[in-house]
Coordinates of C-alpha atoms in Angstrom, one line a residue:
M1 CA 45.1 60.0 0.6
V2 CA 45.7 56.6 2.1
R3 CA 47.7 57.8 5.2
G4 CA 45.2 60.0 6.6
E5 CA 45.5 63.8 7.5
V6 CA 48.6 65.4 8.3
K7 CA 48.4 68.4 10.9
P8 CA 49.4 71.9 9.3
D9 CA 51.9 74.0 11.0
T10 CA 51.1 75.5 14.0
N11 CA 53.0 78.5 13.3
I12 CA 50.1 79.6 10.5
V13 CA 46.9 81.2 12.2
L14 CA 43.9 82.0 10.2
I15 CA 41.8 85.2 11.1
T16 CA 38.4 84.3 9.0
I17 CA 35.9 86.6 7.9
T18 CA 32.5 84.5 8.3
S19 CA 28.9 85.2 7.3
N20 CA 28.1 85.8 11.1
D21 CA 30.8 88.3 11.1
I22 CA 29.5 90.0 8.2
D23 CA 25.9 89.8 9.6
K24 CA 27.3 91.9 12.6
I25 CA 29.6 94.6 11.0
G26 CA 28.7 94.4 7.5
P27 CA 27.6 94.8 4.9
W28 CA 30.3 93.3 2.6
P29 CA 33.2 94.9 2.1
I30 CA 33.4 95.7 5.5
K31 CA 34.9 98.8 6.6
R32 CA 38.9 99.1 6.3
S33 CA 39.3 100.6 9.7
Y34 CA 38.6 96.8 10.9
Y35 CA 41.6 95.8 9.1
A36 CA 43.7 98.7 10.3
L37 CA 42.4 97.8 14.0
L38 CA 43.3 93.9 13.3
I39 CA 46.5 94.8 12.0
N40 CA 47.3 97.2 15.2
S41 CA 45.6 94.4 17.8
L42 CA 48.6 91.8 15.6
S43 CA 51.3 93.9 15.8
K44 CA 51.3 94.4 19.7
L45 CA 51.1 90.6 19.8
K46 CA 54.2 90.5 18.0
V47 CA 53.4 88.3 15.1
K48 CA 55.7 87.6 12.5
K49 CA 53.7 88.3 9.3
I50 CA 50.4 89.7 8.9
G51 CA 48.8 88.5 5.3
I52 CA 45.5 90.5 4.2
E53 CA 44.2 87.8 1.5
V54 CA 41.1 90.0 0.9
F55 CA 42.0 92.3 -2.2
L56 CA 41.2 95.8 -1.1
T57 CA 40.0 97.1 -4.7
A58 CA 40.3 101.2 -5.1
K59 CA 36.7 101.0 -6.8
F60 CA 34.6 101.5 -3.6
A61 CA 35.0 105.3 -2.8
T62 CA 33.7 105.0 0.6
Q63 CA 36.0 102.5 1.6
T64 CA 39.1 104.3 0.5
L65 CA 37.9 107.0 3.3
Y66 CA 39.7 104.6 5.6
D67 CA 42.7 104.0 3.4
N68 CA 45.0 106.4 5.1
L69 CA 44.4 104.6 8.3
L70 CA 45.0 101.6 7.0
L71 CA 47.9 102.7 5.2
N72 CA 49.7 104.4 8.7
E73 CA 48.6 101.0 10.8
A74 CA 50.4 99.0 7.9
V75 CA 53.6 101.2 7.6
K76 CA 54.1 101.3 11.7
A77 CA 53.9 97.7 11.6
G78 CA 56.1 97.1 9.1
N79 CA 55.2 93.5 8.3
V80 CA 51.7 93.4 6.3
V81 CA 51.5 91.7 3.0
F82 CA 48.6 92.8 1.0
S83 CA 46.9 91.0 -2.0
S84 CA 47.3 92.0 -5.5
V85 CA 45.7 90.3 -8.6
A86 CA 47.2 90.0 -12.2
G87 CA 45.1 89.5 -15.4
G88 CA 45.2 86.6 -17.8
I89 CA 48.5 84.8 -17.4
I90 CA 50.6 82.5 -19.7
E91 CA 53.3 80.1 -18.9
K92 CA 56.4 80.6 -21.0
D93 CA 60.0 79.3 -20.6
K94 CA 59.1 78.7 -17.0
I95 CA 58.1 82.2 -16.2
F96 CA 54.5 83.2 -15.9
L97 CA 53.7 86.3 -17.4
T98 CA 50.6 88.9 -17.4
D99 CA 50.0 92.2 -19.3
S100 CA 48.2 93.6 -16.2
L101 CA 48.5 93.7 -12.6
S102 CA 46.1 95.2 -10.2
F103 CA 47.2 96.5 -6.9
P104 CA 45.1 97.4 -3.5
S105 CA 44.7 100.7 -2.5
P106 CA 46.9 101.1 0.0
K107 CA 49.8 100.2 -2.5
L108 CA 49.0 103.0 -4.8
L109 CA 49.3 105.2 -1.7
N110 CA 52.8 103.8 -0.8
E111 CA 55.1 101.8 -3.2
K112 CA 56.9 100.5 -0.2
L113 CA 54.4 98.2 1.0
H114 CA 54.5 94.3 0.4
I115 CA 52.1 92.7 -1.9
G116 CA 51.9 89.2 -3.1
H117 CA 49.4 88.0 -6.1
L118 CA 46.5 85.4 -5.3
N119 CA 46.7 83.9 -8.7
Y120 CA 46.9 80.2 -9.2
V121 CA 46.3 77.7 -11.9
D122 CA 43.8 74.9 -11.4
E123 CA 45.0 72.3 -13.9
N124 CA 46.2 68.6 -12.8
G125 CA 46.2 70.2 -9.4
I126 CA 46.5 73.5 -8.0
N127 CA 49.5 75.5 -9.1
I128 CA 51.1 78.4 -7.4
P129 CA 53.2 80.8 -9.9
I130 CA 56.2 81.6 -7.2
Q131 CA 56.5 84.9 -9.3
I132 CA 54.4 86.7 -11.9
K133 CA 56.1 89.3 -14.2
S134 CA 54.7 92.0 -16.3
S135 CA 56.3 94.5 -18.4
N136 CA 57.9 96.8 -15.6
E137 CA 56.9 94.8 -12.3
T138 CA 57.7 91.1 -10.6
V139 CA 55.4 90.0 -8.0
K140 CA 55.8 86.9 -5.7
S141 CA 52.8 85.0 -4.9
F142 CA 50.9 85.9 -1.4
S143 CA 52.4 82.9 0.1
A144 CA 55.9 83.5 -1.0
E145 CA 56.1 87.1 0.5
L146 CA 54.5 85.7 3.7
A147 CA 57.1 82.7 3.9
G148 CA 60.1 85.1 3.3
D149 CA 63.4 84.4 0.8
E150 CA 64.8 81.7 2.6
F151 CA 62.0 79.4 2.1
Y152 CA 60.5 80.4 -1.5
S153 CA 63.9 80.8 -3.0
K154 CA 64.5 77.1 -3.0
A155 CA 60.8 76.2 -4.2
P156 CA 60.0 75.2 -8.1
Y157 CA 58.9 78.2 -10.1
K158 CA 55.3 76.7 -10.2
M159 CA 54.5 75.1 -7.3
E160 CA 51.9 72.3 -7.0
L161 CA 49.8 72.1 -3.7
N162 CA 49.7 69.6 -1.8
I163 CA 46.5 69.8 0.6
N164 CA 46.8 66.7 2.8
S165 CA 44.0 68.1 5.9
S166 CA 41.2 69.8 6.0
W167 CA 42.0 74.0 5.9
K168 CA 39.8 74.0 9.6
K169 CA 42.7 71.8 11.0
F170 CA 44.8 75.1 10.9
K171 CA 44.4 77.0 14.2
H172 CA 41.5 79.7 13.0
F173 CA 39.6 82.1 14.9
S174 CA 36.7 84.4 13.4
L175 CA 37.2 88.2 13.0
L176 CA 34.9 89.0 16.1
E177 CA 36.2 85.8 18.2
F178 CA 39.8 87.5 17.7
Y179 CA 38.3 91.0 19.0
K180 CA 36.9 89.2 21.8
L181 CA 40.1 87.8 22.7
V182 CA 41.6 91.2 22.6
N183 CA 38.8 92.9 24.5
D184 CA 39.0 89.9 27.1
N185 CA 42.7 90.4 27.4
S186 CA 42.8 86.6 27.0
E187 CA 46.0 84.4 27.7
E188 CA 45.6 83.0 24.4
L189 CA 46.8 85.7 22.8
K190 CA 50.5 84.9 24.0
N191 CA 50.1 82.3 21.5
F192 CA 50.3 84.7 18.5
E193 CA 53.9 85.7 19.0
N194 CA 55.7 84.9 16.3
K195 CA 53.2 83.6 14.2
R196 CA 52.2 84.3 10.4
I197 CA 48.6 85.2 10.4
I198 CA 46.2 85.2 7.2
V199 CA 43.2 87.1 7.3
G200 CA 40.6 86.0 4.8
I201 CA 37.2 85.4 4.1
S202 CA 35.6 82.3 4.7
D203 CA 31.7 82.9 3.4
P204 CA 31.1 80.5 1.0
Q205 CA 28.9 83.2 -0.7
I206 CA 31.7 85.5 -1.4
A207 CA 34.7 83.5 -1.3
G208 CA 35.7 81.6 -4.3
N209 CA 35.5 78.1 -3.2
L210 CA 37.3 74.9 -4.5
Q211 CA 37.2 71.4 -3.4
S212 CA 39.7 68.9 -1.9
I213 CA 39.6 65.2 -0.6
F214 CA 39.0 66.9 2.9
D215 CA 36.6 69.6 2.3
E216 CA 33.3 70.1 0.0
Q217 CA 34.4 73.8 0.1
L218 CA 37.9 75.3 0.4
P219 CA 37.8 79.0 0.6
G220 CA 40.7 81.0 -1.2
L221 CA 42.4 81.9 2.1
A222 CA 42.7 77.9 2.7
I223 CA 44.6 77.6 -0.9
H224 CA 47.0 80.3 0.3
A225 CA 47.3 79.3 3.8
F226 CA 48.3 75.4 2.5
A227 CA 50.9 77.3 -0.1
L228 CA 52.7 79.0 3.1
D229 CA 52.7 75.5 4.9
N230 CA 53.9 74.0 1.8
L231 CA 56.9 76.4 1.3
I232 CA 58.0 76.7 5.2
N233 CA 57.9 72.6 5.2
K234 CA 58.9 71.9 1.8
S235 CA 55.8 69.8 1.4
Y236 CA 54.7 70.9 -1.9
K237 CA 54.4 68.3 -4.6
N238 CA 57.7 67.1 -6.1
N239 CA 57.6 67.0 -9.7
N240 CA 61.4 67.4 -10.8
L241 CA 61.7 63.7 -11.4
F242 CA 59.2 63.5 -14.3
L243 CA 62.0 63.0 -17.0
T244 CA 64.1 61.1 -14.9
S245 CA 61.4 58.7 -14.0
T246 CA 60.5 58.3 -17.5
I247 CA 64.0 57.5 -18.7
L248 CA 64.0 54.8 -15.9
F249 CA 60.7 53.2 -16.5
L250 CA 61.6 52.8 -20.0
I251 CA 64.8 50.7 -19.1
L252 CA 63.1 48.5 -16.6
L253 CA 60.4 47.6 -18.9
T254 CA 63.1 47.0 -21.4
V255 CA 64.6 44.6 -18.9
I256 CA 61.4 43.0 -17.9
I257 CA 60.4 41.8 -21.7
I258 CA 64.0 40.2 -21.6
L259 CA 63.9 38.4 -18.3
Q260 CA 60.3 37.1 -18.9
N261 CA 61.1 35.4 -22.4
K262 CA 63.5 33.2 -19.8
Y263 CA 60.6 32.1 -17.9
N264 CA 57.7 29.3 -17.8
F265 CA 54.4 30.9 -17.6
T266 CA 53.8 30.0 -14.0
N267 CA 57.3 31.9 -13.1
T268 CA 56.4 34.5 -15.6
L269 CA 53.2 34.9 -13.8
K270 CA 54.5 35.3 -10.4
F271 CA 57.6 37.7 -11.7
Y272 CA 54.6 40.3 -12.8
L273 CA 52.6 39.9 -9.8
I274 CA 56.0 40.6 -7.8
T275 CA 56.8 43.4 -10.1
F276 CA 53.4 44.9 -9.7
A277 CA 53.2 44.7 -5.9
A278 CA 56.8 46.4 -5.4
F279 CA 55.6 49.1 -8.1
L280 CA 52.5 50.0 -5.9
F281 CA 54.3 49.7 -2.6
I282 CA 57.3 52.1 -4.1
S283 CA 54.9 54.3 -5.0
F284 CA 52.7 54.7 -2.2
V285 CA 55.9 55.4 -0.1
L286 CA 57.1 58.0 -2.7
Y287 CA 54.3 59.9 -2.8
E288 CA 52.6 59.8 0.6
F289 CA 55.7 60.1 2.6
F290 CA 58.1 62.3 0.6
N291 CA 55.5 64.2 -2.0
I292 CA 57.3 62.7 -5.1
K293 CA 55.2 62.6 -8.1
L294 CA 56.5 60.2 -11.0
Y295 CA 55.2 59.2 -14.5
Y296 CA 53.6 56.0 -12.8
S297 CA 51.3 55.6 -16.0
L298 CA 54.4 55.2 -18.2
F299 CA 55.5 52.2 -16.0
A300 CA 51.8 50.7 -14.9
L301 CA 50.4 50.6 -18.3
P302 CA 53.0 49.2 -20.4
L303 CA 53.3 46.4 -17.8
F304 CA 49.7 45.8 -17.4
V305 CA 49.5 45.6 -21.6
I306 CA 52.8 43.1 -21.5
S307 CA 51.2 40.8 -19.4
L308 CA 47.8 40.9 -21.0
V309 CA 49.7 39.7 -24.2
D310 CA 51.7 37.1 -22.3
L311 CA 48.4 35.6 -21.0
F312 CA 46.8 35.6 -24.5
Y313 CA 49.8 34.2 -26.1
Y314 CA 49.8 31.6 -23.5
S315 CA 46.1 31.2 -23.4
A316 CA 46.2 30.6 -27.6
G317 CA 49.2 28.0 -27.3
E318 CA 47.3 26.1 -24.7
K319 CA 44.4 25.6 -27.2
L320 CA 46.3 24.9 -29.7
K321 CA 48.2 22.0 -27.9
L322 CA 44.6 20.9 -26.7
K323 CA 43.4 20.8 -30.4
T324 CA 46.3 18.9 -31.4
A325 CA 45.7 16.2 -28.5
I326 CA 41.9 16.2 -29.7
D327 CA 42.9 15.6 -33.2
E328 CA 45.3 12.7 -32.5
T329 CA 42.6 11.3 -29.8
E330 CA 40.1 11.2 -32.9
L331 CA 42.7 9.7 -35.3
L332 CA 43.7 7.0 -32.9
K333 CA 40.1 6.2 -32.4
T334 CA 39.7 6.1 -36.3
L335 CA 42.5 3.4 -36.7
L336 CA 41.3 1.5 -33.6
T337 CA 37.8 1.1 -35.6
N338 CA 39.5 -0.1 -38.4
K339 CA 41.4 -2.7 -36.8
E340 CA 38.6 -4.0 -34.9
K341 CA 36.6 -4.3 -38.4
Q342 CA 39.2 -6.1 -39.9
L343 CA 39.8 -8.2 -36.9
V344 CA 35.7 -8.9 -37.0
D345 CA 36.1 -9.9 -40.6
I346 CA 39.1 -12.0 -40.7
Q347 CA 37.5 -14.1 -37.4
N348 CA 34.2 -14.2 -39.4
G349 CA 36.5 -15.9 -42.3
L350 CA 37.8 -18.1 -40.2
K351 CA 34.7 -20.1 -39.5
H352 CA 34.7 -20.9 -43.3
S353 CA 38.5 -21.4 -44.1
T354 CA 40.5 -24.6 -44.5
I355 CA 43.1 -25.3 -42.4
E356 CA 45.9 -24.0 -44.4
E357 CA 43.5 -20.6 -44.7
S358 CA 42.8 -20.9 -41.1
D359 CA 46.5 -20.8 -39.8
S360 CA 47.2 -17.8 -41.7
L361 CA 43.9 -16.3 -40.7
K362 CA 44.9 -17.0 -36.8
T363 CA 48.5 -15.2 -37.7
K364 CA 46.8 -12.2 -39.0
I365 CA 44.4 -12.2 -35.8
K366 CA 47.4 -12.4 -33.4
T367 CA 49.3 -9.4 -35.7
L368 CA 46.0 -7.5 -35.5
K369 CA 45.7 -8.2 -31.6
E370 CA 49.0 -7.0 -31.0
E371 CA 48.7 -3.6 -32.9

């Protein structure tokens, strides 16, 4: 990224469960009573939304003992989003479909709880399906649930993530750091009001890690933090102009081919250089400042090939001209050698000729010299 990092939205705060947290309150998975206490504390701070990015599966019997406590706190808060996971997903007619949806254990106890799926597609960038449909259920993405209808409803059905900083640029606290703030009744807690909170694991040994140009390890909660930031600020990558750019680039290439035939090689070379420079500048501005992705290769590669072909034909033409000039020079040299030989022969004959023959030979010598 040429323009560097862009500061993430300050209305998003991360509470991360670190390896140090797990060492002190673990083992993993930590007791759900910690999530219940966390929701209770955050609710008192009047946060806008609370997202639990950790998938709370029902398969751990010891954990389900605290589900009712967690459920009560979530219902009381009314703004908690739990995470769900879809099985294999397929894309069909701009809709993502799945044959299985796994719900967190609190959702199984109360269907009214809000959930959001954690799925993403890592293909030519990280893409978040805004909705996934099963046979009888439609689930929004985790980030869409946290953002709210006013933000996600205008997003593309598949949102390509725009990661424009290190995930550590988000305001973040470890779980134990947050508990310490609560115990100390810190003034910093006032900054949590009206913020969207994402709670997730950052321990690289547990969290699934991707990479970005800013981070060698990008935990799952960071993916959904950037997705939330993109939705709120409409900063996701815009792929809607791919078809339009394809048509526009084809028209431009046609115009370029027509125009370049009207110039000599020097002007044509200048034309190509100016066109390349303008293309690079416009591409940079659109991508870096407006997050617009176009079909750049459809224009750049053909233009490069056309310029190479022109250079090849110019080079071939110059070589042909040079060869022709060399051939003409050799021919002139041969003719000149023959004339010089004739002149020498006549001059030698002049020494042994009669007066009449001498006059005739002198005339020939004069003619040869003039030639």
